[in-house]
Short mmCIF file of C-alpha atoms in Angstrom, two decimals:
data_model
loop_
_atom_site.label_atom_id
_atom_site.label_comp_id
_atom_site.label_asym_id
_atom_site.label_seq_id
_atom_site.Cartn_x
_atom_site.Cartn_y
_atom_site.Cartn_z
CA MET A 1 2.90 -40.87 32.45
CA ARG A 2 6.22 -40.76 31.16
CA GLY A 3 8.32 -43.31 32.74
CA LEU A 4 12.16 -42.70 34.23
CA LEU A 5 13.49 -44.12 31.49
CA LEU A 6 12.41 -41.13 28.98
CA LEU A 7 13.56 -38.58 31.79
CA LEU A 8 17.46 -39.83 32.02
CA VAL A 9 17.02 -39.58 27.83
CA LEU A 10 16.13 -36.25 28.10
CA LEU A 11 18.93 -35.93 30.28
CA CYS A 12 21.32 -36.59 28.21
CA CYS A 13 20.07 -34.69 25.84
CA ILE A 14 19.99 -31.31 28.15
CA ARG A 15 22.67 -28.48 26.06
CA PRO A 16 25.31 -27.59 28.49
CA ALA A 17 25.03 -24.24 27.78
CA ALA A 18 21.73 -24.05 29.56
CA ALA A 19 22.05 -26.40 32.64
CA GLU A 20 25.45 -25.11 33.45
CA PRO A 21 24.21 -21.71 34.46
CA VAL A 22 21.99 -23.56 36.94
CA LEU A 23 24.03 -26.71 38.51
CA ALA A 24 25.58 -24.14 40.99
CA ALA A 25 24.92 -24.84 44.37
CA GLU A 26 23.64 -21.48 45.55
CA ALA A 27 20.92 -21.86 42.83
CA VAL A 28 19.03 -24.13 44.13
CA GLY A 29 16.38 -25.04 46.63
CA ASP A 30 13.86 -22.79 48.15
CA ARG A 31 15.40 -19.51 47.07
CA ALA A 32 12.83 -17.09 46.32
CA ASP A 33 14.98 -15.93 42.78
CA VAL A 34 15.59 -19.68 41.81
CA GLN A 35 11.34 -19.91 41.95
CA GLN A 36 10.72 -16.71 40.18
CA LYS A 37 13.28 -18.11 37.41
CA LEU A 38 11.97 -21.77 37.48
CA VAL A 39 8.16 -20.29 37.35
CA ASP A 40 9.67 -18.16 34.17
CA ALA A 41 11.14 -20.87 32.56
CA CYS A 42 8.02 -22.94 32.50
CA ARG A 43 6.06 -19.90 31.18
CA SER A 44 8.20 -19.96 28.61
CA SER A 45 8.41 -23.05 27.89
CA ASP A 46 12.57 -23.06 28.15
CA ARG A 47 12.41 -27.03 28.24
CA ASP A 48 16.24 -27.32 29.08
CA LEU A 49 16.21 -24.92 31.92
CA VAL A 50 13.44 -25.96 33.42
CA LEU A 51 14.95 -29.88 33.36
CA ALA A 52 17.93 -28.96 34.43
CA MET A 53 16.71 -26.85 37.42
CA LEU A 54 14.56 -29.71 38.67
CA VAL A 55 17.94 -31.75 38.39
CA ALA A 56 20.15 -29.35 40.12
CA GLY A 57 17.02 -29.21 43.26
CA ALA A 58 15.04 -26.35 42.18
CA ASN A 59 11.63 -27.06 43.99
CA PRO A 60 8.92 -27.87 41.57
CA ASP A 61 6.35 -26.41 43.62
CA ALA A 62 8.29 -22.73 43.05
CA ILE A 63 5.96 -20.05 42.83
CA ASP A 64 6.94 -16.40 41.68
CA SER A 65 6.28 -13.13 43.26
CA SER A 66 2.93 -13.11 42.13
CA GLY A 67 2.04 -16.52 44.07
CA PHE A 68 1.79 -18.42 40.29
CA THR A 69 2.75 -21.63 40.95
CA ALA A 70 5.26 -23.43 37.88
CA LEU A 71 2.59 -26.23 37.39
CA ASN A 72 0.24 -23.78 37.08
CA ALA A 73 2.86 -21.51 34.37
CA ALA A 74 3.40 -25.00 32.84
CA CYS A 75 -0.98 -25.74 32.18
CA ALA A 76 -1.36 -22.17 30.95
CA ASN A 77 1.76 -21.97 28.75
CA ASP A 78 -0.16 -26.08 27.18
CA ASP A 79 3.23 -27.48 27.58
CA GLU A 80 2.88 -31.31 28.29
CA ASP A 81 6.12 -32.10 28.80
CA ILE A 82 7.11 -29.47 31.75
CA VAL A 83 3.99 -30.62 32.76
CA LEU A 84 5.85 -34.22 32.92
CA TYR A 85 9.10 -33.12 34.35
CA LEU A 86 7.86 -31.47 37.01
CA LEU A 87 5.26 -33.81 38.45
CA GLU A 88 8.21 -36.51 37.55
CA PHE A 89 10.44 -34.53 40.09
CA GLY A 90 7.46 -34.30 42.64
CA ALA A 91 5.44 -31.28 42.05
CA ASP A 92 2.12 -31.43 44.42
CA PRO A 93 -0.33 -31.67 41.69
CA ASP A 94 -2.98 -29.73 43.87
CA PHE A 95 -0.50 -26.97 44.94
CA ARG A 96 -2.46 -23.74 43.81
CA GLY A 97 0.16 -21.47 45.31
CA HIS A 98 -2.03 -17.88 45.59
CA GLY A 99 -3.79 -18.70 42.62
CA GLN A 100 -6.11 -21.64 41.38
CA ALA A 101 -5.78 -24.96 41.68
CA PRO A 102 -3.93 -26.68 38.20
CA VAL A 103 -6.65 -28.71 37.47
CA PHE A 104 -8.80 -25.82 36.25
CA THR A 105 -5.78 -23.98 34.74
CA ALA A 106 -5.31 -26.71 32.68
CA ALA A 107 -8.97 -26.97 31.64
CA ILE A 108 -8.62 -23.75 29.79
CA ALA A 109 -5.78 -24.78 27.49
CA ASN A 110 -5.92 -28.46 27.11
CA TRP A 111 -8.07 -31.33 28.96
CA ALA A 112 -4.94 -33.76 27.80
CA ILE A 113 -3.50 -31.95 30.85
CA VAL A 114 -6.37 -32.01 33.13
CA LYS A 115 -5.95 -36.04 33.08
CA ILE A 116 -2.34 -35.81 32.84
CA LEU A 117 -3.02 -34.16 36.38
CA VAL A 118 -5.74 -36.36 37.31
CA LEU A 119 -3.67 -39.56 37.31
CA ALA A 120 -1.22 -38.00 38.92
CA GLY A 121 -3.11 -37.52 42.36
CA ALA A 122 -4.62 -33.97 41.10
CA ASP A 123 -8.42 -33.80 43.00
CA PRO A 124 -11.19 -34.12 40.09
CA MET A 125 -13.76 -33.13 42.85
CA VAL A 126 -11.71 -29.63 43.78
CA ARG A 127 -13.84 -26.47 42.87
CA ASN A 128 -12.77 -22.90 42.45
CA GLU A 129 -13.01 -19.41 45.16
CA THR A 130 -16.29 -19.02 42.70
CA GLN A 131 -17.25 -23.00 43.23
CA HIS A 132 -17.17 -23.85 39.88
CA THR A 133 -16.12 -27.97 39.61
CA LEU A 134 -14.21 -28.89 36.37
CA LEU A 135 -17.63 -29.94 35.06
CA HIS A 136 -18.54 -26.37 34.68
CA PHE A 137 -15.49 -25.84 33.06
CA ALA A 138 -16.10 -28.81 30.66
CA GLY A 139 -19.79 -27.67 29.73
CA THR A 140 -17.62 -24.38 28.47
CA ASP A 141 -15.95 -27.02 25.68
CA GLU A 142 -17.13 -28.25 22.30
CA ASN A 143 -16.31 -31.61 23.14
CA PRO A 144 -18.55 -33.63 25.14
CA ASP A 145 -16.27 -36.16 25.69
CA ASN A 146 -14.66 -34.12 28.86
CA CYS A 147 -17.78 -34.07 30.35
CA ALA A 148 -18.07 -38.04 29.67
CA TYR A 149 -14.78 -37.96 31.54
CA LEU A 150 -15.30 -36.22 34.02
CA LEU A 151 -18.90 -37.87 35.19
CA SER A 152 -16.93 -41.22 34.85
CA LEU A 153 -15.30 -39.78 37.99
CA GLY A 154 -17.92 -39.10 40.26
CA LEU A 155 -18.65 -35.29 39.29
CA ASP A 156 -21.91 -33.80 40.19
CA LEU A 157 -24.14 -33.27 37.16
CA GLU A 158 -26.14 -30.89 38.73
CA ALA A 159 -23.10 -29.00 40.84
CA ARG A 160 -23.85 -25.52 41.44
CA ASN A 161 -21.34 -22.54 41.45
CA GLU A 162 -21.80 -19.45 43.85
CA ASN A 163 -24.76 -18.16 41.87
CA GLY A 164 -26.28 -21.28 41.79
CA SER A 165 -25.62 -21.92 37.75
CA THR A 166 -25.10 -25.59 36.47
CA PRO A 167 -22.63 -27.01 34.19
CA LEU A 168 -25.78 -27.28 31.36
CA MET A 169 -26.16 -23.68 32.00
CA PHE A 170 -22.56 -23.07 30.95
CA ALA A 171 -23.25 -25.32 27.52
CA ALA A 172 -26.48 -23.10 27.02
CA LEU A 173 -24.28 -19.95 27.72
CA PHE A 174 -21.53 -20.98 25.70
CA ASP A 175 -23.14 -22.03 22.65
CA ASN A 176 -21.96 -26.20 22.70
CA PRO A 177 -24.74 -27.87 21.13
CA ALA A 178 -22.87 -31.23 21.28
CA THR A 179 -22.10 -30.67 25.20
CA LEU A 180 -25.67 -29.12 25.70
CA ASN A 181 -26.77 -32.48 24.31
CA TYR A 182 -24.80 -35.03 26.09
CA LEU A 183 -25.48 -33.51 29.44
CA LEU A 184 -29.56 -33.77 28.54
CA ASP A 185 -28.87 -37.13 27.44
CA GLN A 186 -27.36 -37.93 30.88
CA GLY A 187 -30.50 -36.49 32.37
CA ALA A 188 -29.10 -32.91 33.64
CA ASP A 189 -31.76 -30.40 34.45
CA ILE A 190 -33.00 -29.00 31.97
CA HIS A 191 -35.73 -26.65 34.55
CA ALA A 192 -32.67 -25.43 36.85
CA VAL A 193 -33.14 -21.92 37.97
CA ASN A 194 -29.87 -20.24 39.42
CA THR A 195 -29.90 -18.04 41.67
CA ARG A 196 -30.33 -15.02 39.13
CA GLY A 197 -33.59 -16.61 38.10
CA LEU A 198 -32.03 -18.08 34.42
CA THR A 199 -32.48 -21.25 33.42
CA PRO A 200 -30.89 -22.66 30.63
CA LEU A 201 -33.04 -21.19 27.88
CA HIS A 202 -32.98 -17.65 29.03
CA LEU A 203 -28.56 -18.43 29.11
CA ALA A 204 -29.21 -19.51 25.52
CA LEU A 205 -31.46 -16.51 24.35
CA TRP A 206 -29.58 -14.01 25.60
CA GLN A 207 -26.25 -15.73 24.21
CA GLY A 208 -28.17 -15.28 20.84
CA SER A 209 -27.85 -19.34 20.09
CA MET A 210 -31.10 -20.22 18.32
CA GLN A 211 -29.53 -23.61 17.62
CA ASN A 212 -29.21 -23.99 21.68
CA SER A 213 -32.60 -22.62 22.43
CA GLY A 214 -34.17 -24.85 19.90
CA ILE A 215 -32.70 -27.77 21.66
CA LEU A 216 -34.01 -26.97 24.49
CA LEU A 217 -37.80 -26.37 23.82
CA ALA A 218 -37.54 -29.76 21.53
CA GLU A 219 -36.14 -31.33 25.62
CA GLY A 220 -39.45 -29.40 27.30
CA ALA A 221 -37.62 -26.06 27.77
CA GLU A 222 -41.13 -23.50 28.88
CA ILE A 223 -41.58 -20.04 27.25
CA ASP A 224 -42.99 -19.20 30.89
CA ASP A 225 -41.71 -15.23 31.52
CA LEU A 226 -41.85 -12.26 29.60
CA PHE A 227 -37.82 -12.50 28.81
CA LEU A 228 -37.76 -15.52 27.03
CA ALA A 229 -41.32 -14.72 25.24
CA ALA A 230 -39.41 -11.14 23.70
CA ALA A 231 -36.19 -12.93 22.79
CA MET A 232 -38.63 -15.72 20.87
CA ASN A 233 -40.07 -12.83 19.69
CA ASP A 234 -43.50 -14.33 20.00
CA ALA A 235 -46.11 -11.49 20.60
CA GLN A 236 -48.81 -13.83 21.30
CA ARG A 237 -46.99 -15.26 24.32
CA ILE A 238 -46.40 -12.18 25.89
CA HIS A 239 -50.01 -11.16 25.88
CA GLU A 240 -50.84 -14.31 27.42
CA LEU A 241 -48.67 -13.98 30.14
CA VAL A 242 -49.43 -10.32 30.66
CA GLU A 243 -52.93 -11.72 30.57
CA ALA A 244 -52.60 -14.00 33.45
CA GLY A 245 -50.39 -11.74 36.02
CA ALA A 246 -46.58 -11.60 34.45
CA ASN A 247 -45.43 -8.51 35.94
CA LEU A 248 -44.63 -5.62 33.45
CA GLU A 249 -41.78 -4.20 35.60
CA GLN A 250 -40.12 -7.35 36.64
CA ALA A 251 -36.18 -6.70 35.90
CA ASP A 252 -33.64 -9.37 34.69
CA PHE A 253 -30.28 -9.88 36.41
CA SER A 254 -28.77 -6.63 35.16
CA GLY A 255 -31.90 -4.69 36.40
CA GLU A 256 -33.24 -4.36 32.31
CA LEU A 257 -36.96 -5.22 31.62
CA ALA A 258 -38.23 -7.39 28.55
CA TYR A 259 -38.45 -4.65 26.08
CA LEU A 260 -34.65 -4.73 26.06
CA TRP A 261 -34.05 -8.48 25.45
CA ALA A 262 -37.16 -7.70 22.40
CA LEU A 263 -34.80 -4.83 20.90
CA SER A 264 -31.44 -7.44 21.22
CA ARG A 265 -32.74 -9.76 18.98
CA ASN A 266 -34.29 -7.93 16.99
CA ALA A 267 -37.58 -8.97 17.64
CA SER A 268 -39.99 -6.40 16.71
CA GLU A 269 -43.06 -8.27 17.00
CA ALA A 270 -42.35 -8.58 20.29
CA GLY A 271 -41.30 -4.90 20.72
CA ARG A 272 -44.71 -4.02 19.94
CA ALA A 273 -46.68 -5.96 21.66
CA LEU A 274 -44.35 -5.14 25.23
CA ILE A 275 -45.02 -1.42 24.20
CA ASP A 276 -48.84 -2.03 23.82
CA GLU A 277 -49.03 -3.64 27.11
CA TYR A 278 -46.95 -0.91 28.92
CA SER A 279 -49.68 1.41 27.35
CA ARG A 280 -52.51 0.24 29.01
CA SER A 281 -50.50 -0.68 32.41
CA GLU A 282 -50.99 1.67 35.96
CA GLN A 283 -47.80 2.47 35.46
CA ALA A 284 -47.87 3.24 31.56
CA SER A 285 -45.84 6.14 32.30
CA LYS A 286 -42.70 4.72 34.05
CA LEU A 287 -42.58 1.67 31.38
CA LEU A 288 -43.33 3.86 28.31
CA GLY A 289 -40.40 5.97 29.81
CA TYR A 290 -38.16 2.90 29.90
CA ALA A 291 -38.94 2.46 26.41
CA LEU A 292 -38.16 6.13 25.21
CA GLY A 293 -35.06 5.46 26.94
CA LYS A 294 -33.57 3.08 24.62
CA ALA A 295 -35.17 4.82 21.62
CA VAL A 296 -33.03 7.80 22.70
CA GLN A 297 -30.21 5.38 23.02
CA ARG A 298 -31.00 4.13 19.05
CA ASN A 299 -31.22 7.51 18.42
CA ASP A 300 -34.82 6.25 16.94
CA MET A 301 -36.86 9.44 16.65
CA GLU A 302 -39.76 7.96 15.25
CA LEU A 303 -40.36 5.76 17.91
CA ALA A 304 -39.55 8.37 20.65
CA ARG A 305 -41.97 10.98 19.42
CA GLU A 306 -44.78 7.83 19.13
CA LEU A 307 -43.77 7.16 22.86
CA LEU A 308 -44.36 10.49 24.14
CA GLU A 309 -47.40 10.77 21.98
CA MET A 310 -48.75 7.75 24.23
CA GLY A 311 -47.38 8.96 27.97
CA ALA A 312 -43.96 8.45 28.02
CA ASP A 313 -43.03 10.10 30.34
CA PRO A 314 -39.90 12.32 28.79
CA ASN A 315 -37.83 13.16 32.42
CA TRP A 316 -37.39 9.10 33.03
CA ARG A 317 -34.32 8.53 34.39
CA ASP A 318 -32.52 5.64 34.18
CA GLY A 319 -30.54 3.05 36.81
CA TYR A 320 -27.73 5.86 37.08
CA GLY A 321 -29.91 9.01 37.37
CA LYS A 322 -29.11 10.15 34.32
CA SER A 323 -31.97 11.90 31.80
CA LEU A 324 -32.87 10.89 28.43
CA ALA A 325 -32.29 14.87 27.52
CA ARG A 326 -29.16 14.70 28.87
CA ARG A 327 -28.19 11.49 27.17
CA ALA A 328 -29.15 12.97 24.40
CA VAL A 329 -26.45 16.13 25.10
CA ASN A 330 -24.16 13.75 25.41
CA GLU A 331 -24.10 12.31 22.26
CA GLY A 332 -24.49 16.28 20.84
CA ASP A 333 -28.20 14.85 19.31
CA MET A 334 -29.88 18.45 18.65
CA GLU A 335 -32.63 17.34 17.07
CA MET A 336 -33.44 14.30 20.21
CA THR A 337 -32.50 17.28 23.13
CA ARG A 338 -35.14 19.56 21.04
CA LEU A 339 -37.95 16.81 21.18
CA LEU A 340 -37.49 15.55 24.20
CA LEU A 341 -37.51 19.17 26.03
CA GLU A 342 -40.37 20.48 23.37
CA SER A 343 -42.46 17.81 25.11
CA GLY A 344 -41.76 18.39 29.09
CA ALA A 345 -38.36 17.71 29.77
CA SER A 346 -36.42 19.30 32.31
CA ALA A 347 -33.38 20.92 31.06
CA SER A 348 -32.11 20.98 35.31
CA SER A 349 -32.89 18.87 38.52
CA GLY A 350 -32.08 21.54 41.08
CA ALA A 351 -31.33 24.67 42.04
CA GLU A 352 -27.61 24.65 41.60
CA ASP A 353 -27.38 21.77 38.47
CA ASP A 354 -28.22 23.24 35.12
CA GLU A 355 -27.91 19.70 33.94
CA LEU A 356 -27.74 20.09 30.63
CA LEU A 357 -26.37 22.55 29.84
CA ARG A 358 -23.25 21.55 32.06
CA GLU A 359 -23.09 18.35 30.54
CA ALA A 360 -23.21 19.90 26.92
CA ALA A 361 -20.41 22.75 28.07
CA LEU A 362 -18.22 19.50 28.99
CA ARG A 363 -18.62 17.88 26.06
CA GLY A 364 -18.00 20.94 23.95
CA HIS A 365 -21.96 21.02 22.07
CA VAL A 366 -22.18 24.43 20.75
CA GLY A 367 -25.23 24.26 19.59
CA LEU A 368 -26.93 22.73 21.97
CA MET A 369 -25.56 25.48 24.82
CA ARG A 370 -27.08 27.94 22.43
CA MET A 371 -30.18 26.31 22.11
CA LEU A 372 -30.48 26.01 26.20
CA ILE A 373 -29.59 29.30 26.33
CA ASP A 374 -31.89 30.60 24.14
CA ASN A 375 -34.39 28.57 26.34
CA GLY A 376 -33.85 30.25 29.28
CA VAL A 377 -31.50 27.83 30.96
CA PRO A 378 -29.41 29.63 33.46
CA VAL A 379 -25.72 29.62 32.59
CA ASP A 380 -24.73 31.91 35.74
CA VAL A 381 -25.20 29.09 38.22
CA LYS A 382 -22.43 26.67 40.32
CA GLY A 383 -22.46 23.13 40.05
CA GLU A 384 -20.47 20.44 42.41
CA GLY A 385 -17.14 22.15 44.34
CA GLY A 386 -18.42 25.94 42.96
CA ARG A 387 -17.21 25.22 39.22
CA THR A 388 -18.91 27.25 36.69
CA LEU A 389 -19.63 26.93 32.83
CA MET A 390 -16.54 28.11 32.28
CA HIS A 391 -14.50 25.68 34.06
CA VAL A 392 -16.56 22.89 32.97
CA VAL A 393 -15.32 24.30 29.20
CA CYS A 394 -12.08 24.45 30.26
CA SER A 395 -11.76 21.11 32.17
CA GLY A 396 -13.28 19.39 28.97
CA SER A 397 -11.14 20.75 26.51
CA LEU A 398 -7.61 19.58 28.85
CA ASN A 399 -9.49 15.94 29.22
CA GLY A 400 -10.19 15.80 25.41
CA PHE A 401 -14.46 14.69 26.23
CA ASN A 402 -14.36 16.36 22.29
CA SER A 403 -11.39 16.45 20.07
CA GLN A 404 -12.64 19.28 17.80
CA SER A 405 -10.89 21.96 20.02
CA GLU A 406 -11.91 24.47 18.22
CA ASP A 407 -15.83 23.85 19.60
CA TYR A 408 -14.40 24.75 23.41
CA ARG A 409 -13.29 28.07 22.17
CA ALA A 410 -16.71 28.18 20.58
CA ALA A 411 -18.22 27.25 24.13
CA ALA A 412 -16.18 30.10 26.04
CA LEU A 413 -17.42 32.85 23.78
CA VAL A 414 -21.15 31.64 23.82
CA LEU A 415 -20.66 31.81 27.73
CA ARG A 416 -18.74 34.79 27.60
CA GLN A 417 -21.30 36.25 25.61
CA ALA A 418 -23.69 34.97 28.12
CA GLY A 419 -22.63 37.22 30.34
CA LEU A 420 -20.71 34.59 32.69
CA ASP A 421 -17.99 35.74 34.83
CA LEU A 422 -14.03 34.52 33.45
CA ASN A 423 -12.39 34.69 36.90
CA ALA A 424 -14.45 33.22 39.11
CA LEU A 425 -12.98 31.27 42.14
CA ASP A 426 -14.40 27.20 42.30
CA ASP A 427 -13.86 26.15 45.93
CA ASN A 428 -10.73 25.16 45.48
CA GLY A 429 -10.07 28.48 44.51
CA TRP A 430 -9.01 27.55 40.89
CA THR A 431 -10.07 29.98 38.17
CA PRO A 432 -11.20 28.63 34.39
CA LEU A 433 -7.41 29.12 32.90
CA ASP A 434 -7.02 27.32 35.80
CA CYS A 435 -8.66 24.18 34.43
CA CYS A 436 -7.32 24.46 31.05
CA ILE A 437 -3.73 23.32 32.46
CA GLY A 438 -5.14 20.88 34.88
CA GLY A 439 -5.78 23.44 37.95
CA PRO A 440 -2.72 24.40 40.40
CA PRO A 441 1.00 23.32 40.95
CA VAL A 442 2.00 20.88 43.02
CA THR A 443 5.02 19.74 44.96
CA GLY A 444 7.40 18.82 41.97
CA GLY A 445 5.38 21.32 39.49
CA ILE A 446 2.31 21.18 37.43
CA ASP A 447 1.25 18.43 35.95
CA CYS A 448 -0.80 19.76 32.79
CA GLY A 449 -1.94 16.81 30.94
CA THR A 450 -1.36 15.99 27.33
CA GLY A 451 -4.28 18.21 26.01
CA ILE A 452 -3.85 21.70 27.12
CA ASP A 453 -5.27 23.86 24.13
CA ASN A 454 -3.17 27.21 23.76
CA GLU A 455 -5.17 28.32 21.38
CA LEU A 456 -7.93 28.33 24.09
CA ILE A 457 -5.49 29.52 26.40
CA ASP A 458 -4.47 32.41 24.47
CA LEU A 459 -8.29 33.25 23.76
CA MET A 460 -9.55 33.02 27.50
CA TYR A 461 -6.53 35.61 27.92
CA TYR A 462 -7.72 37.57 25.45
CA LEU A 463 -11.09 38.10 26.72
CA GLY A 464 -9.63 39.03 30.28
CA ALA A 465 -9.07 35.67 32.05
CA GLU A 466 -6.30 35.07 34.42
CA PHE A 467 -4.98 32.68 35.97
CA SER A 468 -5.43 32.34 40.21
CA GLN A 469 -2.21 33.73 42.66
CA PRO A 470 -0.60 30.25 42.75
CA ILE A 471 -0.01 29.64 39.19
CA ARG A 472 0.91 33.32 38.91
CA ASP A 473 3.30 32.60 41.49
CA TRP A 474 4.68 29.78 39.91
CA ARG A 475 4.83 30.71 36.12
CA ARG A 476 7.62 33.82 37.83
CA GLU A 477 9.48 31.12 39.84
CA GLN A 478 9.53 29.24 36.39
CA SER A 479 10.49 32.50 34.82
CA ASP A 480 13.09 33.34 37.21
CA MET A 481 14.75 30.00 36.65
CA ASP A 482 14.90 29.99 33.35
CA ASN A 483 16.51 32.97 32.99
CA ALA A 484 19.18 32.02 35.67
CA THR A 485 20.32 29.20 33.32
CA LYS A 486 20.57 31.38 30.91
#
């Protein structure tokens, strides 16, 4: 750490204009505004002002209105000089305020500052709120010297954060081969498994680092589950694992099957092997339905047809309860929607939820609306809140789900031609025309949003639509006020 001699030299060099405003007696101590000013000065690297305030008596452990400390601000801004000023004037190197310990802030910006803080007495063994150690942070850095420094201080090579991940896992995930090699050389457990069932090899492959994956495999990591075999495009290993009893329905930490790992790595041979195994499974319809969902998502018509022919469930739903056909409608994919419907996909999931038609109306997909209506999907059922499809079209227009406003006008015409009531009230007493402007007025005026389609409103008027009584009353009041000011 720089000594007091350097500090005195710096004091002599302060510009008078910077120091003068803060030397007044009322600008020192622990007042909130003074603390805020010091933190702001640290954040903006105003060295002259910081030093002048400290000399005048400002608290070096100042915190701002959000609880961020002066030392954290200096660390975040990678300003070694200000860090040294604060420490010279007695800042607590471990004081975190309402944030994290300064050493963690410094580890993100500059490891040289981490060492300064430790020399000043900061605890290198500290953990943050998610139980990460400094060694976990060092694992994200490409310089293994930081790991060597921390290990020399006695940090645990196998420290676990709150989800059980080790520093080696961080090196694997953040694609740092030099750091990965160093930690392995120090004896880090290559077979460690976190609470999500992931090993360093899983994380390297998920990140797409074939270099890290190669290092781990060379050091003894094993391809012992379907996710790893899929990511490595190892079709033979997939068949071996399934024969040995691997669970094809096992999901990863995000709820996805091994097939997605193959798709994510463009591992076509592994993907084909998994589809073959899915087709032979007792849960073939469900598993192939999952693969079909990925084909729909990627607009792969050829694979979608093949999977449907193999027995994929056209009514498979994802983890959010959304059907494959609804996903296709959402994307405006008429060809995929038609394929799914022809293969047995349901256009609705219940008497009160004309799901696909409602989604098409919300997105203004007119061609899909016509196709669904022609296929017998009813237009007169109400959805959540008693809203008709005409309400949905008007809401979709206001919220800009489709940038082509003329599509919503065409959608309104399609529904009118199908006999839908233009003035039906939902459970809140709103008409479809109300939805075009965001609903009835509230105290202080009406919030019309930014996407009002006046041409749609004109068309609805022409077809016979009306605003609800509260809207008509409000419009009359506005007109009277305008006339009174003329």
